[in-house]
Amino acid sequence: MRKLLLALLCCAVFPAISWSQVKIKYTGDPLPSKAMGKIESMMGHMWDYYSSMGLKEAMEVELKVFKSKKEGYRYMRSLYPDDPNYIEQPHDKTMGGGLAAVYIPKKKLAVLLGIEHGTDEALTIIYHELSHHYTRMLFKGATYPPIWLNEGLAEHFECLKLKRSGVVSEFPHANKGKVKTLIMLGDLNLEKFLNFTQKEFMEMQRNEGQTCYSLAHVTVTVLLENLSVEQRNTLISQLQKRPVNSKVSDIVASIYPGGLPALEKEILEFVSR
Ligand SMILES: [Zn+2]
């Protein structure tokens, strides 16, 4: 009975965090135990964050690690034989190709290719991919999350560092610079950007020197800084409920105080800091 009382008391004191909801299954090459500890701490932090936006259950995510990028490519080709993204490129053969990662929503699987290139760098990429898992779970059964939101949140978590004092956000200066240049050149069309499909996002990413991820990161950061929790959650629920062909920019404009002109102004202010 005392045990039962104690258990009930614990449930009452810690209602928000349930470790059963942040399960991770490790497969492939082993990760150092210190790295696993950091991943699980970050997953707990992500759970707190996403559950405050309405996520009810996160479901188990599998993290498959390949020490060698070449082995990783081989695995990805076994899943997607016709996808040109997983055909080894010449620079991969000569330089090892660095780290790469991908999240496969259907399988709830994050694959990390080439951990031999460094554990710290791998951790940031793992945080990025795990954020995709949480975002997809948040939009489960709803319309797909807009690409800028999905990548912006992933970039946000990628840039978090676990310190003794807690979680610290380190916004890369270079990302601000890229967005500032885009605005100064008059090349930012925020309305168009908010309505981008994945294909359009990737095209801009290729054509504009990797600016898209930075712009997504800055946009999400400014929204997080300037919207109240209630406004942020309204935004998420309206995006979840939106009809497939509706304009995401209209939803953002209706919730952000001052609409898109104010958002654009505050984006410029943020990158100028
Ligand atoms: Zn991503």
CSV table of C-alpha atoms and ligand atoms in Angstrom, one decimal:
chain,number,residue,atom,x,y,z
A,1,MET,CA,0.0,0.0,0.0
A,2,ARG,CA,2.8,2.4,0.9
A,3,LYS,CA,4.5,1.5,-2.4
A,4,LEU,CA,1.2,2.2,-4.2
A,5,LEU,CA,0.9,5.6,-2.4
A,6,LEU,CA,4.5,6.5,-3.3
A,7,ALA,CA,3.9,5.5,-6.9
A,8,LEU,CA,0.7,7.7,-7.0
A,9,LEU,CA,2.6,10.6,-5.4
A,10,CYS,CA,5.4,10.3,-8.0
A,11,CYS,CA,2.8,10.4,-10.8
A,12,ALA,CA,1.3,13.5,-9.3
A,13,VAL,CA,4.7,15.3,-9.0
A,14,PHE,CA,6.1,14.3,-12.4
A,15,PRO,CA,3.1,14.2,-14.7
A,16,ALA,CA,4.8,15.6,-17.9
A,17,ILE,CA,7.8,13.3,-18.3
A,18,SER,CA,7.3,9.7,-19.0
A,19,TRP,CA,10.4,7.9,-20.1
A,20,SER,CA,8.2,5.2,-21.7
A,21,GLN,CA,7.4,7.9,-24.3
A,22,VAL,CA,11.0,8.7,-25.3
A,23,LYS,CA,12.2,5.2,-26.1
A,24,ILE,CA,15.1,4.7,-28.6
A,25,LYS,CA,16.3,1.5,-30.1
A,26,TYR,CA,19.9,1.4,-31.1
A,27,THR,CA,20.9,-0.8,-34.1
A,28,GLY,CA,24.0,-1.0,-36.3
A,29,ASP,CA,27.5,-0.1,-35.0
A,30,PRO,CA,27.7,0.7,-31.2
A,31,LEU,CA,27.8,4.3,-30.0
A,32,PRO,CA,30.0,5.3,-27.0
A,33,SER,CA,27.8,5.1,-23.8
A,34,LYS,CA,28.5,8.9,-23.1
A,35,ALA,CA,27.0,9.7,-26.5
A,36,MET,CA,24.0,7.5,-25.8
A,37,GLY,CA,23.5,9.4,-22.5
A,38,LYS,CA,23.6,12.7,-24.2
A,39,ILE,CA,21.1,11.5,-26.9
A,40,GLU,CA,18.6,10.3,-24.3
A,41,SER,CA,18.9,13.6,-22.3
A,42,MET,CA,18.2,15.6,-25.5
A,43,MET,CA,15.3,13.3,-26.3
A,44,GLY,CA,13.8,14.0,-22.8
A,45,HIS,CA,14.3,17.8,-23.5
A,46,MET,CA,12.6,17.3,-26.9
A,47,TRP,CA,9.8,15.4,-25.4
A,48,ASP,CA,9.1,18.3,-22.9
A,49,TYR,CA,9.1,20.7,-25.8
A,50,TYR,CA,6.9,18.8,-28.2
A,51,SER,CA,4.5,17.7,-25.5
A,52,SER,CA,4.0,21.4,-24.7
A,53,MET,CA,2.9,21.8,-28.3
A,54,GLY,CA,0.4,19.0,-28.0
A,55,LEU,CA,2.3,15.8,-28.8
A,56,LYS,CA,0.7,13.0,-26.8
A,57,GLU,CA,2.9,10.0,-27.7
A,58,ALA,CA,6.2,9.9,-29.4
A,59,MET,CA,6.6,6.1,-30.2
A,60,GLU,CA,9.8,4.3,-30.3
A,61,VAL,CA,12.4,5.5,-32.8
A,62,GLU,CA,15.2,3.4,-34.2
A,63,LEU,CA,18.7,4.9,-34.6
A,64,LYS,CA,20.8,2.8,-36.9
A,65,VAL,CA,24.5,3.8,-36.9
A,66,PHE,CA,27.0,3.0,-39.6
A,67,LYS,CA,30.6,3.7,-38.7
A,68,SER,CA,31.5,3.7,-42.3
A,69,LYS,CA,29.6,5.9,-44.7
A,70,LYS,CA,30.2,3.4,-47.5
A,71,GLU,CA,28.4,0.7,-45.5
A,72,GLY,CA,25.6,3.2,-44.8
A,73,TYR,CA,25.2,3.9,-48.4
A,74,ARG,CA,25.0,0.2,-49.1
A,75,TYR,CA,22.2,-0.2,-46.5
A,76,MET,CA,20.3,2.8,-48.0
A,77,ARG,CA,20.6,1.4,-51.5
A,78,SER,CA,19.1,-1.9,-50.2
A,79,LEU,CA,16.0,0.1,-49.1
A,80,TYR,CA,15.9,2.5,-52.1
A,81,PRO,CA,17.7,0.9,-55.1
A,82,ASP,CA,16.5,3.6,-57.5
A,83,ASP,CA,17.2,6.7,-55.4
A,84,PRO,CA,20.1,8.7,-56.9
A,85,ASN,CA,20.8,10.2,-53.4
A,86,TYR,CA,22.3,7.0,-52.2
A,87,ILE,CA,24.6,6.3,-55.1
A,88,GLU,CA,28.1,6.9,-54.0
A,89,GLN,CA,29.5,10.2,-55.3
A,90,PRO,CA,33.1,10.6,-56.5
A,91,HIS,CA,34.0,12.8,-53.5
A,92,ASP,CA,32.7,10.1,-51.1
A,93,LYS,CA,35.3,7.6,-52.5
A,94,THR,CA,38.2,10.0,-52.3
A,95,MET,CA,37.4,12.0,-49.1
A,96,GLY,CA,35.3,9.6,-47.1
A,97,GLY,CA,32.4,12.1,-47.7
A,98,GLY,CA,31.9,13.2,-44.0
A,99,LEU,CA,28.8,12.5,-42.0
A,100,ALA,CA,25.3,12.1,-43.4
A,101,ALA,CA,22.0,11.2,-41.9
A,102,VAL,CA,18.4,10.6,-42.9
A,103,TYR,CA,15.1,10.1,-41.2
A,104,ILE,CA,12.6,7.6,-42.7
A,105,PRO,CA,9.2,8.5,-41.4
A,106,LYS,CA,7.5,5.3,-42.6
A,107,LYS,CA,10.0,3.2,-40.6
A,108,LYS,CA,10.4,5.6,-37.7
A,109,LEU,CA,14.1,5.1,-38.4
A,110,ALA,CA,17.0,7.6,-38.3
A,111,VAL,CA,20.1,6.4,-40.1
A,112,LEU,CA,23.5,7.9,-39.4
A,113,LEU,CA,26.2,7.3,-42.1
A,114,GLY,CA,29.8,7.6,-41.2
A,115,ILE,CA,30.2,8.1,-37.4
A,116,GLU,CA,33.9,7.5,-37.9
A,117,HIS,CA,34.1,11.2,-38.9
A,118,GLY,CA,33.5,12.3,-35.3
A,119,THR,CA,31.1,11.6,-32.4
A,120,ASP,CA,30.4,15.3,-31.4
A,121,GLU,CA,29.5,16.2,-35.0
A,122,ALA,CA,27.4,13.0,-35.2
A,123,LEU,CA,25.4,14.0,-32.0
A,124,THR,CA,24.3,17.3,-33.6
A,125,ILE,CA,23.1,15.5,-36.7
A,126,ILE,CA,21.3,12.9,-34.5
A,127,TYR,CA,19.5,15.6,-32.6
A,128,HIS,CA,18.4,17.0,-36.0
A,129,GLU,CA,17.1,13.7,-37.3
A,130,LEU,CA,15.3,12.9,-34.0
A,131,SER,CA,13.6,16.3,-34.1
A,132,HIS,CA,12.2,15.1,-37.5
A,133,HIS,CA,10.8,12.1,-35.7
A,134,TYR,CA,9.0,14.2,-33.1
A,135,THR,CA,7.7,16.7,-35.7
A,136,ARG,CA,6.3,13.9,-37.8
A,137,MET,CA,4.7,12.4,-34.7
A,138,LEU,CA,3.2,15.8,-33.8
A,139,PHE,CA,1.6,15.9,-37.3
A,140,LYS,CA,0.6,12.2,-37.3
A,141,GLY,CA,-2.8,11.8,-39.0
A,142,ALA,CA,-2.7,15.5,-40.0
A,143,THR,CA,-1.5,17.3,-43.1
A,144,TYR,CA,2.3,17.1,-43.5
A,145,PRO,CA,4.3,19.7,-41.5
A,146,PRO,CA,5.4,22.6,-43.8
A,147,ILE,CA,9.0,22.0,-44.8
A,148,TRP,CA,10.4,25.2,-43.3
A,149,LEU,CA,8.8,24.2,-39.9
A,150,ASN,CA,10.2,20.6,-40.1
A,151,GLU,CA,13.7,21.7,-41.0
A,152,GLY,CA,13.7,24.9,-38.8
A,153,LEU,CA,12.8,22.9,-35.7
A,154,ALA,CA,15.4,20.3,-36.7
A,155,GLU,CA,18.1,23.0,-37.1
A,156,HIS,CA,17.0,24.5,-33.7
A,157,PHE,CA,17.6,21.2,-31.9
A,158,GLU,CA,20.8,20.5,-33.9
A,159,CYS,CA,22.2,23.8,-32.5
A,160,LEU,CA,21.4,23.0,-28.8
A,161,LYS,CA,24.3,21.9,-26.5
A,162,LEU,CA,23.9,20.0,-23.3
A,163,LYS,CA,25.9,21.8,-20.6
A,164,ARG,CA,26.1,21.1,-16.9
A,165,SER,CA,23.9,24.2,-16.4
A,166,GLY,CA,21.2,22.8,-18.8
A,167,VAL,CA,20.4,23.1,-22.5
A,168,VAL,CA,22.0,26.1,-24.2
A,169,SER,CA,21.2,27.4,-27.7
A,170,GLU,CA,24.1,28.3,-29.9
A,171,PHE,CA,22.9,30.1,-33.0
A,172,PRO,CA,25.5,29.9,-35.7
A,173,HIS,CA,26.6,33.3,-36.8
A,174,ALA,CA,27.2,32.1,-40.4
A,175,ASN,CA,23.5,31.2,-40.7
A,176,LYS,CA,22.5,34.7,-39.7
A,177,GLY,CA,24.9,36.2,-42.3
A,178,LYS,CA,23.4,34.1,-45.1
A,179,VAL,CA,19.9,35.3,-44.3
A,180,LYS,CA,21.0,38.9,-43.9
A,181,THR,CA,22.7,38.8,-47.3
A,182,LEU,CA,19.5,37.3,-48.9
A,183,ILE,CA,17.4,40.1,-47.4
A,184,MET,CA,19.9,42.8,-48.4
A,185,LEU,CA,19.9,41.6,-52.0
A,186,GLY,CA,16.1,41.8,-52.0
A,187,ASP,CA,15.9,38.1,-52.6
A,188,LEU,CA,13.7,37.1,-49.7
A,189,ASN,CA,10.1,36.3,-50.6
A,190,LEU,CA,8.8,35.2,-47.3
A,191,GLU,CA,5.3,34.4,-48.5
A,192,LYS,CA,6.7,32.1,-51.2
A,193,PHE,CA,9.1,30.5,-48.8
A,194,LEU,CA,6.4,29.7,-46.2
A,195,ASN,CA,4.4,27.9,-48.9
A,196,PHE,CA,7.4,25.9,-50.4
A,197,THR,CA,7.0,22.2,-51.1
A,198,GLN,CA,9.9,20.0,-50.2
A,199,LYS,CA,11.0,20.0,-53.9
A,200,GLU,CA,11.0,23.8,-54.1
A,201,PHE,CA,12.8,24.0,-50.7
A,202,MET,CA,15.6,21.7,-51.9
A,203,GLU,CA,15.9,23.5,-55.3
A,204,MET,CA,16.4,26.9,-53.4
A,205,GLN,CA,18.8,25.1,-51.1
A,206,ARG,CA,20.9,24.0,-54.1
A,207,ASN,CA,20.7,27.3,-56.0
A,208,GLU,CA,21.2,29.8,-53.2
A,209,GLY,CA,24.2,28.4,-51.4
A,210,GLN,CA,22.6,26.4,-48.6
A,211,THR,CA,20.4,29.4,-47.5
A,212,CYS,CA,17.2,27.5,-47.1
A,213,TYR,CA,18.0,25.7,-43.9
A,214,SER,CA,19.4,28.9,-42.4
A,215,LEU,CA,16.2,30.8,-43.3
A,216,ALA,CA,14.1,28.0,-41.9
A,217,HIS,CA,16.1,28.1,-38.7
A,218,VAL,CA,15.9,31.9,-38.4
A,219,THR,CA,12.1,31.9,-39.1
A,220,VAL,CA,11.4,29.2,-36.5
A,221,THR,CA,13.6,31.0,-33.9
A,222,VAL,CA,11.8,34.4,-34.5
A,223,LEU,CA,8.4,32.7,-34.3
A,224,LEU,CA,9.4,30.9,-31.0
A,225,GLU,CA,10.8,34.2,-29.5
A,226,ASN,CA,7.8,36.4,-30.5
A,227,LEU,CA,4.7,34.2,-30.2
A,228,SER,CA,3.2,33.4,-26.8
A,229,VAL,CA,2.8,29.7,-26.0
A,230,GLU,CA,-0.9,30.0,-26.7
A,231,GLN,CA,-0.3,31.6,-30.1
A,232,ARG,CA,2.4,29.1,-31.0
A,233,ASN,CA,0.0,26.2,-30.2
A,234,THR,CA,-2.8,27.8,-32.2
A,235,LEU,CA,-0.3,28.0,-35.1
A,236,ILE,CA,0.6,24.3,-34.8
A,237,SER,CA,-3.0,23.2,-34.5
A,238,GLN,CA,-4.1,25.3,-37.5
A,239,LEU,CA,-1.2,23.9,-39.6
A,240,GLN,CA,-2.3,20.4,-38.6
A,241,LYS,CA,-5.9,21.0,-39.6
A,242,ARG,CA,-5.2,22.9,-42.8
A,243,PRO,CA,-6.6,21.5,-46.1
A,244,VAL,CA,-3.8,20.2,-48.4
A,245,ASN,CA,-4.1,23.1,-50.9
A,246,SER,CA,-4.4,25.9,-48.3
A,247,LYS,CA,-1.7,28.6,-48.1
A,248,VAL,CA,0.6,28.2,-45.1
A,249,SER,CA,1.5,31.8,-45.4
A,250,ASP,CA,-2.1,32.9,-44.7
A,251,ILE,CA,-2.2,30.9,-41.5
A,252,VAL,CA,1.1,32.4,-40.3
A,253,ALA,CA,0.0,35.9,-41.3
A,254,SER,CA,-3.3,35.5,-39.4
A,255,ILE,CA,-1.6,34.5,-36.1
A,256,TYR,CA,1.7,36.5,-36.1
A,257,PRO,CA,1.0,40.0,-34.7
A,258,GLY,CA,1.4,42.4,-37.5
A,259,GLY,CA,1.3,39.7,-40.2
A,260,LEU,CA,4.1,38.8,-42.6
A,261,PRO,CA,5.5,42.4,-42.9
A,262,ALA,CA,6.1,42.3,-39.1
A,263,LEU,CA,7.6,38.8,-39.3
A,264,GLU,CA,10.0,39.9,-42.1
A,265,LYS,CA,11.0,43.0,-40.1
A,266,GLU,CA,11.7,40.9,-37.0
A,267,ILE,CA,13.7,38.4,-39.1
A,268,LEU,CA,15.9,41.2,-40.3
A,269,GLU,CA,16.3,42.5,-36.8
A,270,PHE,CA,17.3,39.0,-35.5
A,271,VAL,CA,20.0,38.5,-38.1
A,272,SER,CA,21.3,42.0,-37.6
A,273,ARG,CA,22.0,41.4,-33.9
B,1,ZN,ZN,16.4,17.8,-41.9
